[in-house]
DNA sequence: CAGTGGTCTAGACCACGGC
DNA sequence: CCGTGGTCTAGACCACTGG
């Protein structure tokens, strides 16, 4: 059994766990082309010797590399590096990416409104768990911008149960994301997204300072926490010519 | 150690593997509310007795239930059923879902064109692996419909290397999906999707029989096979008022 | 403190691919 | 046939939770 020899160069991550260290190390080697596209990785037995760990630990590292799209396996043959760059990590919950170079102008937002409102049936369906009866929720209306360019108009409906008094902390450029995580210790877990194309109505056009009928990417999403309780529901009107939604879907 | 007692009722799936049988069984019990929303599952030790298997096998079943969003775990406390229905299985590669009730009219398509074309630089970038030099690809132009209603106009660029002569098998309602899988034994693995909203150009409007300027959901996607080689690149113009794109993104 | 899930080991047998 | 990854077992120790 040899000693552990990890890749040199930029470290991708640290971990206290063997399987995660090995995952980072092999990922590093794939990125550094020490393991080239299409090539076969050392077989599990060899990796056991290389890292001086059990087979289970090797396989756990490989599982993660597989899920993230770096390798694939063929039973009876071996484990191979995918022939093209791949990182299937889903463009996480903040998955809208700007077309425009964000070199000039920083992302910022204008809060138009932040208050408690009565729930409509439509929104209640999105925020309700079933047994709890919600009457009100927090409502935030914002324009998101890049520098002085409008990007989208956004309405957010927040589950009051999960983050009481959150509107008291809302300021123009506060990250609601950070509020959820730090102030309320909530971890966002899943988002159900819907996207469609619509023509801007006169009122939306006015808010976004665009022309009536311009193409709008209308997105709704319900974001939930770890036990699947809805944290918030958001509807957003993205100016079509300024945003692209990107994602990876596996199999 | 007791004997295995599986759920009765509708079977969700069969498997030769213990971990998969247990996965199906627990999923069944969650759906049947034998394990209720928010409730704690039996601890791993108990599940080992219930199913008469080792801890590793139990944990493998639980891993899958976790990935698909049925359960969550809290270290030191236990494993719990998510409080709301959840199935995170990504709305797989055919993830466009119709708004319109598909009760009337069946999905069908009109092939406008199917031939071999020279690659432009733009398409080559999407289909190239790097070392191989592609000169041509297969090109298919289609209108997808539901009954007599147009849904989208679609241009597909297919990697010739992976499925030679595929255009000879293209007929109006053939499933290209099935061709890839059955005729060429290719398994689609991943898709990188981009979505944006645009106003219909005069030419697109004419093809889809809509009005100039109507909102269009313009989607491009590159679909790859297991070793990450691109199988095809597609660009599609979905009539905004008739389609919604839905997906789940985790964390 | 006891109880839970998370990590890790050492080993066995099987299924599939290719020679 | 051999070599590969896939399944499964039996057991150990650790880290976090809660009373």
Coordinates of C-alpha atoms (C1' of nucleotides) in Angstrom, one line a residue:
Chain A
X1 CA 0.0 0.0 0.0
X2 CA 1.5 3.3 -1.0
X3 CA 1.0 6.6 0.7
X4 CA -1.5 9.2 -0.4
X5 CA -0.2 11.5 -3.1
X6 CA -2.6 14.2 -3.9
X7 CA -2.6 16.5 -7.0
X8 CA -0.6 19.7 -6.8
X9 CA -1.9 22.9 -8.2
X10 CA -5.0 24.8 -7.4
X11 CA -7.0 23.0 -4.7
X12 CA -10.6 22.5 -5.5
X13 CA -11.8 21.9 -2.0
X14 CA -11.0 20.6 1.4
X15 CA -12.6 17.9 3.4
X16 CA -12.2 15.9 6.5
X17 CA -13.6 12.8 4.8
X18 CA -11.5 10.4 2.8
X19 CA -14.2 9.8 0.2
X20 CA -14.5 13.6 -0.4
X21 CA -10.7 14.1 -0.5
X22 CA -10.5 11.4 -3.1
X23 CA -13.4 12.9 -5.0
X24 CA -11.7 16.3 -5.1
X25 CA -8.4 14.7 -6.1
X26 CA -9.7 12.7 -9.0
X27 CA -11.8 15.7 -10.2
X28 CA -8.6 17.8 -10.1
X29 CA -6.7 15.2 -12.1
X30 CA -9.5 15.1 -14.7
X31 CA -9.5 18.9 -15.0
X32 CA -5.7 18.9 -15.2
X33 CA -5.9 16.2 -17.9
X34 CA -3.8 13.8 -15.9
X35 CA -6.8 11.6 -16.6
X36 CA -7.6 12.5 -20.2
X37 CA -10.9 12.6 -21.9
X38 CA -12.1 9.2 -22.8
X39 CA -9.3 7.4 -20.9
X40 CA -10.0 4.7 -18.5
X41 CA -9.5 5.5 -14.8
X42 CA -7.4 3.1 -12.7
X43 CA -9.6 0.2 -11.7
X44 CA -11.1 0.2 -8.2
X45 CA -8.5 -2.3 -6.9
X46 CA -5.7 0.0 -8.0
X47 CA -7.4 3.1 -6.6
X48 CA -7.7 1.3 -3.3
X49 CA -3.9 0.9 -3.3
X50 CA -3.2 4.4 -4.5
X51 CA -5.3 6.0 -1.8
X52 CA -4.9 3.2 0.8
X53 CA -8.6 3.0 1.5
X54 CA -11.3 0.4 1.2
X55 CA -13.3 -0.3 -1.9
X56 CA -16.4 1.3 -0.3
X57 CA -14.7 4.6 0.1
X58 CA -13.4 4.5 -3.5
X59 CA -16.9 3.8 -4.8
X60 CA -18.4 6.6 -2.8
X61 CA -16.0 9.1 -4.4
X62 CA -16.8 7.6 -7.8
X63 CA -20.5 7.9 -7.2
X64 CA -20.2 11.6 -6.8
X65 CA -18.0 12.0 -9.9
X66 CA -20.6 10.1 -11.8
X67 CA -23.5 12.1 -10.5
X68 CA -21.7 15.3 -11.5
X69 CA -21.0 14.0 -14.9
X70 CA -17.2 13.6 -14.9
X71 CA -17.1 9.9 -15.4
X72 CA -19.2 7.0 -16.7
X73 CA -18.9 3.3 -16.1
X74 CA -19.4 0.2 -18.2
X75 CA -19.8 -3.0 -16.3
X76 CA -17.2 -5.5 -17.3
X77 CA -15.0 -2.9 -18.9
X78 CA -14.1 -0.1 -16.6
X79 CA -14.6 3.5 -15.6
X80 CA -13.9 6.3 -18.1
X81 CA -13.5 10.0 -18.2
X82 CA -16.3 11.7 -20.2
X83 CA -15.0 12.8 -23.6
X84 CA -16.0 16.4 -23.1
X85 CA -16.0 18.9 -20.3
X86 CA -19.0 18.3 -18.2
X87 CA -20.2 19.6 -14.9
X88 CA -23.8 18.7 -14.3
X89 CA -24.1 20.6 -11.1
X90 CA -27.4 22.2 -11.7
X91 CA -27.1 25.9 -12.1
X92 CA -28.4 26.2 -8.6
X93 CA -31.4 28.1 -7.3
X94 CA -30.2 31.4 -8.5
X95 CA -30.0 30.0 -11.9
X96 CA -30.8 33.0 -14.0
X97 CA -27.6 34.2 -15.7
X98 CA -27.2 37.4 -17.5
X99 CA -26.4 37.7 -21.1
X100 CA -25.1 41.1 -20.8
X101 CA -21.6 41.5 -19.6
X102 CA -21.9 42.4 -16.0
X103 CA -18.6 44.3 -16.3
X104 CA -20.3 47.6 -16.2
X105 CA -22.9 48.1 -13.6
X106 CA -23.4 45.9 -10.6
X107 CA -26.6 43.9 -9.9
X108 CA -28.9 45.9 -7.6
X109 CA -32.6 46.1 -6.9
X110 CA -35.2 48.7 -6.1
X111 CA -37.8 47.7 -3.6
X112 CA -41.1 49.1 -4.7
X113 CA -43.2 47.6 -1.9
X114 CA -42.7 45.4 1.1
X115 CA -45.7 44.6 3.4
X116 CA -48.0 42.0 4.7
X117 CA -51.0 41.1 2.5
X118 CA -54.0 38.8 2.7
X119 CA -53.6 35.6 0.8
X120 CA -55.5 35.0 -2.4
X121 CA -56.5 31.5 -3.2
X122 CA -54.0 31.2 -5.9
X123 CA -51.1 32.1 -3.7
X124 CA -52.4 30.1 -0.8
X125 CA -52.2 27.0 -3.0
X126 CA -48.5 27.7 -3.5
X127 CA -47.6 28.4 0.1
X128 CA -49.9 26.1 2.0
X129 CA -48.9 22.8 3.4
X130 CA -52.4 21.7 3.9
X131 CA -53.1 21.5 7.6
X132 CA -51.9 24.9 8.6
X133 CA -54.2 27.7 7.7
X134 CA -52.4 30.7 6.5
X135 CA -54.2 34.0 6.2
X136 CA -51.5 36.4 5.3
X137 CA -48.0 36.4 3.8
X138 CA -45.2 38.9 3.2
X139 CA -45.2 40.5 -0.2
X140 CA -42.2 42.2 -1.8
X141 CA -42.2 43.9 -5.1
X142 CA -38.9 44.6 -6.7
X143 CA -37.2 45.7 -9.9
X144 CA -33.9 44.0 -10.4
X145 CA -31.3 45.9 -12.3
X146 CA -27.8 45.8 -13.6
X147 CA -26.3 49.2 -13.2
X148 CA -29.0 51.4 -14.5
X149 CA -30.5 48.8 -16.8
X150 CA -33.8 47.1 -15.8
X151 CA -33.7 43.4 -15.9
X152 CA -36.8 42.2 -14.3
X153 CA -39.9 43.0 -12.3
X154 CA -40.4 40.5 -9.4
X155 CA -43.2 39.8 -7.0
X156 CA -42.3 37.6 -4.0
X157 CA -44.8 36.0 -1.6
X158 CA -43.0 34.8 1.6
X159 CA -44.3 32.2 4.0
X160 CA -44.8 34.1 7.3
X161 CA -44.5 31.0 9.5
X162 CA -41.0 30.3 8.4
X163 CA -39.5 33.8 8.7
X164 CA -41.6 36.1 10.9
X165 CA -40.9 39.8 10.5
X166 CA -38.6 39.4 7.6
X167 CA -39.9 42.5 5.9
X168 CA -38.3 44.6 8.7
X169 CA -34.9 43.6 7.4
X170 CA -35.6 44.2 3.7
X171 CA -33.5 47.0 2.3
X172 CA -32.8 47.9 -1.3
X173 CA -29.7 45.7 -1.7
X174 CA -30.1 43.1 1.0
X175 CA -29.8 39.6 -0.2
X176 CA -33.0 37.8 0.9
X177 CA -31.1 34.6 0.3
X178 CA -28.7 35.6 3.0
X179 CA -31.6 36.6 5.3
X180 CA -33.1 33.2 5.0
X181 CA -29.9 31.4 5.6
X182 CA -28.3 33.5 8.4
X183 CA -31.2 35.2 10.2
X184 CA -33.7 32.3 10.1
X185 CA -31.3 29.4 9.6
X186 CA -33.3 28.1 6.7
X187 CA -31.7 26.1 3.9
X188 CA -33.4 26.3 0.5
X189 CA -33.6 22.9 -0.9
X190 CA -35.7 22.7 -4.1
X191 CA -37.3 24.9 -6.6
X192 CA -40.1 24.1 -9.0
X193 CA -39.8 26.4 -12.0
X194 CA -42.2 27.3 -14.8
X195 CA -41.2 29.4 -17.7
X196 CA -43.2 30.8 -20.5
X197 CA -43.0 33.6 -23.1
X198 CA -45.5 36.4 -23.0
X199 CA -46.0 39.8 -24.6
X200 CA -45.5 42.7 -22.1
X201 CA -48.7 44.2 -21.0
X202 CA -48.9 48.0 -20.8
X203 CA -48.5 48.0 -17.1
X204 CA -45.5 45.7 -17.1
X205 CA -44.0 47.6 -20.0
X206 CA -44.3 50.8 -18.0
X207 CA -42.7 49.4 -14.9
X208 CA -39.8 48.0 -16.9
X209 CA -39.5 50.9 -19.3
X210 CA -39.9 48.9 -22.4
X211 CA -42.3 48.8 -25.3
X212 CA -45.8 47.3 -25.1
X213 CA -45.8 43.8 -26.6
X214 CA -42.0 43.2 -26.1
X215 CA -41.2 39.6 -25.4
X216 CA -41.1 38.8 -21.7
X217 CA -39.8 35.6 -20.0
X218 CA -42.4 35.0 -17.3
X219 CA -41.1 32.8 -14.6
X220 CA -42.8 31.4 -11.5
X221 CA -41.1 29.4 -8.9
X222 CA -41.9 27.9 -5.6
X223 CA -38.9 27.4 -3.3
X224 CA -39.0 24.9 -0.5
X225 CA -36.8 24.0 2.5
X226 CA -35.5 20.7 3.5
X227 CA -38.7 19.2 4.7
X228 CA -40.5 20.4 1.6
X229 CA -42.4 23.2 3.3
X230 CA -42.8 26.2 0.9
X231 CA -40.6 29.1 1.8
X232 CA -41.7 31.5 -0.9
X233 CA -43.4 31.8 -4.2
X234 CA -42.1 34.2 -6.8
X235 CA -43.2 35.5 -10.1
X236 CA -40.9 37.4 -12.3
X237 CA -41.0 39.2 -15.6
X238 CA -37.6 39.1 -17.3
X239 CA -37.0 41.3 -20.3
X240 CA -36.6 38.8 -23.1
X241 CA -33.7 40.5 -24.8
X242 CA -31.6 40.7 -21.6
X243 CA -31.9 37.3 -20.0
X244 CA -31.4 33.7 -20.8
X245 CA -32.3 30.8 -18.5
X246 CA -29.9 28.0 -18.6
X247 CA -30.0 24.6 -17.0
X248 CA -28.8 21.0 -17.3
X249 CA -31.2 18.1 -17.3
X250 CA -29.8 14.6 -16.9
X251 CA -31.4 11.7 -18.6
Chain B
X1 CA -34.8 -11.2 12.3
X2 CA -38.2 -11.2 10.8
X3 CA -39.2 -12.1 7.3
X4 CA -39.6 -9.6 4.5
X5 CA -43.1 -8.2 4.4
X6 CA -43.6 -5.9 1.4
X7 CA -46.4 -3.5 0.9
X8 CA -49.5 -4.7 -0.8
X9 CA -51.4 -2.7 -3.3
X10 CA -50.2 -1.3 -6.6
X11 CA -46.6 -2.3 -7.2
X12 CA -44.4 0.6 -8.1
X13 CA -41.6 -1.4 -9.7
X14 CA -39.8 -4.7 -9.7
X15 CA -36.2 -5.4 -9.1
X16 CA -33.8 -8.2 -8.6
X17 CA -31.8 -6.1 -6.1
X18 CA -32.5 -5.9 -2.4
X19 CA -31.7 -2.2 -2.2
X20 CA -34.1 -1.5 -5.0
X21 CA -36.9 -3.6 -3.7
X22 CA -36.6 -1.8 -0.4
X23 CA -36.5 1.5 -2.1
X24 CA -39.7 0.7 -4.0
X25 CA -41.3 -0.6 -0.8
X26 CA -40.6 2.4 1.3
X27 CA -41.6 4.8 -1.5
X28 CA -44.9 2.8 -1.7
X29 CA -45.4 3.2 2.0
X30 CA -44.8 6.9 1.8
X31 CA -47.3 7.3 -1.0
X32 CA -49.8 5.1 0.8
X33 CA -49.3 7.3 3.9
X34 CA -48.2 4.3 6.0
X35 CA -45.3 6.6 6.7
X36 CA -47.0 10.0 7.0
X37 CA -45.7 13.4 6.0
X38 CA -43.2 14.7 8.6
X39 CA -43.1 11.4 10.5
X40 CA -39.9 9.7 11.4
X41 CA -39.0 6.5 9.5
X42 CA -37.9 3.5 11.5
X43 CA -34.2 3.9 12.4
X44 CA -31.7 2.1 10.2
X45 CA -31.2 -0.7 12.8
X46 CA -34.9 -1.4 12.8
X47 CA -35.1 -1.4 9.0
X48 CA -32.2 -3.9 9.0
X49 CA -34.4 -6.2 11.1
X50 CA -37.6 -5.5 9.1
X51 CA -36.0 -6.3 5.8
X52 CA -33.4 -8.7 7.1
X53 CA -30.5 -7.0 5.3
X54 CA -27.3 -5.3 6.2
X55 CA -27.0 -1.6 7.0
X56 CA -25.3 -0.8 3.7
X57 CA -28.3 -2.1 1.8
X58 CA -30.7 -0.1 3.8
X59 CA -28.6 3.0 3.4
X60 CA -28.4 2.5 -0.4
X61 CA -32.2 2.5 -0.5
X62 CA -32.4 5.6 1.6
X63 CA -29.9 7.4 -0.6
X64 CA -32.2 7.0 -3.6
X65 CA -35.2 8.1 -1.6
X66 CA -33.2 11.1 -0.5
X67 CA -32.1 12.1 -4.0
X68 CA -35.6 11.8 -5.3
X69 CA -36.9 14.0 -2.6
X70 CA -39.0 11.7 -0.5
X71 CA -37.1 11.9 2.7
X72 CA -34.6 14.0 4.5
X73 CA -32.2 13.2 7.4
X74 CA -31.0 15.1 10.4
X75 CA -27.9 13.7 12.0
X76 CA -28.4 12.7 15.5
X77 CA -32.2 12.8 15.2
X78 CA -33.4 10.5 12.4
X79 CA -34.9 10.2 9.0
X80 CA -38.1 11.9 8.1
X81 CA -40.7 11.9 5.4
X82 CA -40.9 15.3 3.6
X83 CA -44.0 17.2 4.7
X84 CA -45.3 17.6 1.2
X85 CA -45.5 15.5 -1.9
X86 CA -42.3 15.6 -3.7
X87 CA -40.7 13.9 -6.6
X88 CA -37.6 15.6 -7.7
X89 CA -37.1 13.3 -10.7
X90 CA -36.2 15.9 -13.2
X91 CA -38.8 16.3 -15.8
X92 CA -36.5 14.3 -18.1
X93 CA -35.1 15.2 -21.5
X94 CA -38.6 15.5 -23.0
X95 CA -39.4 18.1 -20.5
X96 CA -41.7 20.4 -22.4
X97 CA -45.2 19.9 -21.1
X98 CA -48.3 21.2 -22.8
X99 CA -50.6 23.7 -21.3
X100 CA -53.4 22.7 -23.5
X101 CA -55.3 19.7 -22.7
X102 CA -54.1 17.0 -25.0
X103 CA -57.5 15.4 -24.9
X104 CA -58.3 16.5 -28.3
X105 CA -55.7 16.0 -31.0
X106 CA -52.7 13.9 -30.7
X107 CA -49.1 15.1 -30.9
X108 CA -47.7 14.9 -34.4
X109 CA -45.2 16.6 -36.5
X110 CA -44.7 17.7 -40.1
X111 CA -41.2 17.2 -41.5
X112 CA -40.4 20.2 -43.7
X113 CA -36.9 19.2 -44.6
X114 CA -34.5 16.4 -43.8
X115 CA -31.1 16.4 -45.5
X116 CA -27.3 16.6 -45.0
X117 CA -25.9 20.1 -44.8
X118 CA -22.5 21.7 -44.4
X119 CA -21.7 22.7 -40.9
X120 CA -21.5 26.4 -40.0
X121 CA -19.0 27.4 -37.4
X122 CA -21.8 28.0 -34.9
X123 CA -23.2 24.5 -35.2
X124 CA -19.8 22.9 -35.4
X125 CA -19.1 24.4 -32.0
X126 CA -22.1 22.6 -30.6
X127 CA -21.5 19.2 -32.2
X128 CA -17.7 19.1 -32.2
X129 CA -15.7 17.1 -29.7
X130 CA -12.5 18.8 -30.6
X131 CA -10.3 16.3 -32.2
X132 CA -12.7 14.9 -34.8
X133 CA -13.3 17.2 -37.7
X134 CA -16.9 17.2 -38.8
X135 CA -17.8 18.7 -42.1
X136 CA -21.5 17.9 -42.4
X137 CA -24.4 17.0 -40.2
X138 CA -28.0 15.9 -40.7
X139 CA -30.5 18.7 -40.6
X140 CA -34.2 18.2 -39.9
X141 CA -36.8 20.9 -39.9
X142 CA -40.1 20.1 -38.3
X143 CA -43.3 21.7 -37.1
X144 CA -44.6 20.0 -34.0
X145 CA -48.4 20.1 -33.6
X146 CA -51.1 18.9 -31.4
X147 CA -54.0 17.9 -33.6
X148 CA -54.2 20.7 -36.0
X149 CA -52.7 23.3 -33.7
X150 CA -49.1 24.4 -34.3
X151 CA -46.9 24.2 -31.2
X152 CA -43.4 24.8 -32.3
X153 CA -41.0 25.1 -35.2
X154 CA -37.9 23.0 -34.7
X155 CA -34.5 22.7 -36.3
X156 CA -32.4 19.7 -35.4
X157 CA -28.7 19.2 -36.2
X158 CA -27.6 15.6 -35.8
X159 CA -24.1 14.3 -35.3
X160 CA -23.5 12.1 -38.4
X161 CA -20.8 10.1 -36.7
X162 CA -23.2 8.7 -34.0
X163 CA -26.1 7.8 -36.3
X164 CA -25.1 7.4 -39.9
X165 CA -28.0 7.5 -42.4
X166 CA -30.6 8.4 -39.8
X167 CA -32.4 10.7 -42.2
X168 CA -33.4 7.7 -44.3
X169 CA -35.6 6.6 -41.4
X170 CA -37.2 9.9 -40.7
X171 CA -40.9 9.8 -41.4
X172 CA -43.6 12.4 -40.3
X173 CA -44.4 10.7 -37.0
X174 CA -41.4 8.6 -36.3
X175 CA -39.9 9.2 -32.8
X176 CA -36.3 10.3 -33.3
X177 CA -35.9 9.4 -29.7
X178 CA -36.8 5.8 -30.5
X179 CA -34.5 5.7 -33.5
X180 CA -31.5 6.8 -31.4
X181 CA -32.3 4.2 -28.7
X182 CA -33.3 1.2 -30.8
X183 CA -31.6 1.6 -34.2
X184 CA -28.3 3.1 -33.0
X185 CA -28.3 1.8 -29.4
X186 CA -27.5 5.3 -28.1
X187 CA -28.6 6.4 -24.7
X188 CA -29.2 10.1 -24.2
X189 CA -27.7 11.2 -21.0
X190 CA -27.7 15.0 -20.6
X191 CA -29.1 18.1 -22.1
X192 CA -27.9 21.6 -21.7
X193 CA -30.9 23.9 -22.2
X194 CA -31.1 27.6 -22.9
X195 CA -34.4 29.4 -22.8
X196 CA -35.2 33.0 -23.8
X197 CA -38.2 35.0 -24.8
X198 CA -38.2 36.7 -28.2
X199 CA -40.8 38.3 -30.5
X200 CA -41.7 36.3 -33.5
X201 CA -39.9 37.4 -36.7
X202 CA -42.1 37.7 -39.8
X203 CA -40.6 34.4 -41.2
X204 CA -41.2 32.5 -38.0
X205 CA -44.7 34.0 -37.6
X206 CA -45.5 32.8 -41.1
X207 CA -44.3 29.3 -40.5
X208 CA -46.2 28.9 -37.3
X209 CA -49.2 30.8 -38.5
X210 CA -49.2 33.4 -35.8
X211 CA -48.9 37.2 -35.7
X212 CA -45.7 39.1 -36.1
X213 CA -44.2 40.0 -32.8
X214 CA -46.1 37.4 -30.8
X215 CA -44.1 36.1 -27.8
X216 CA -42.0 33.0 -28.6
X217 CA -40.1 30.8 -26.2
X218 CA -36.8 30.2 -28.0
X219 CA -35.1 27.1 -26.8
X220 CA -31.7 25.7 -27.7
X221 CA -30.4 22.5 -26.4
X222 CA -27.5 20.2 -26.8
X223 CA -28.1 16.6 -26.1
X224 CA -25.2 14.3 -25.3
X225 CA -24.7 10.6 -24.8
X226 CA -23.1 8.8 -21.9
X227 CA -19.5 9.6 -22.7
X228 CA -20.6 13.3 -23.3
X229 CA -20.3 13.3 -27.0
X230 CA -22.9 15.5 -28.5
X231 CA -25.7 13.6 -30.2
X232 CA -27.7 16.6 -31.6
X233 CA -28.2 20.3 -31.2
X234 CA -31.8 21.6 -31.5
X235 CA -33.3 25.0 -31.7
X236 CA -37.0 25.4 -31.3
X237 CA -39.5 28.2 -31.4
X238 CA -42.4 27.5 -29.1
X239 CA -45.5 29.6 -29.4
X240 CA -45.5 31.4 -26.0
X241 CA -49.2 31.1 -25.4
X242 CA -49.2 27.3 -25.9
X243 CA -46.3 26.0 -23.9
X244 CA -44.7 26.2 -20.5
X245 CA -41.4 24.8 -19.6
X246 CA -41.2 23.2 -16.2
X247 CA -38.4 21.8 -14.2
X248 CA -37.1 21.1 -10.7
X249 CA -33.8 22.4 -9.5
X250 CA -32.4 21.1 -6.3
X251 CA -30.3 23.2 -3.9
Chain C
dC1 C1' -26.0 9.9 28.8
dA2 C1' -28.4 7.0 25.0
dG3 C1' -29.8 7.2 20.2
dT4 C1' -29.3 8.6 15.7
dG5 C1' -27.1 8.8 11.1
dG6 C1' -22.1 9.3 8.8
dT7 C1' -17.8 7.2 7.7
dC8 C1' -14.9 3.4 6.9
dT9 C1' -13.0 -1.4 6.8
dA10 C1' -12.4 -6.4 5.1
dG11 C1' -14.3 -9.6 2.8
dA12 C1' -17.6 -12.5 -0.4
dC13 C1' -20.1 -13.6 -4.5
dC14 C1' -22.3 -12.2 -8.9
dA15 C1' -23.0 -10.3 -13.8
dC16 C1' -21.1 -8.6 -17.8
dG17 C1' -17.4 -7.7 -21.5
dG18 C1' -13.8 -9.3 -24.2
dC19 C1' -10.1 -12.5 -25.4
Chain D
dC1 C1' -11.2 -17.8 -19.2
dC2 C1' -9.9 -13.3 -16.6
dG3 C1' -10.9 -8.6 -15.4
dT4 C1' -14.2 -5.3 -14.5
dG5 C1' -17.8 -3.0 -11.8
dG6 C1' -22.4 -4.2 -8.9
dT7 C1' -24.3 -6.1 -4.8
dC8 C1' -24.3 -7.5 -0.2
dT9 C1' -22.6 -8.8 4.6
dA10 C1' -20.7 -8.0 9.4
dG11 C1' -18.8 -5.1 12.1
dA12 C1' -16.2 -0.8 14.1
dC13 C1' -15.8 4.0 15.4
dC14 C1' -17.2 8.8 15.2
dA15 C1' -20.3 13.2 15.3
dC16 C1' -24.4 15.2 16.3
dT17 C1' -28.9 15.5 18.9
dG18 C1' -31.6 15.6 22.8
dG19 C1' -33.1 14.7 27.5

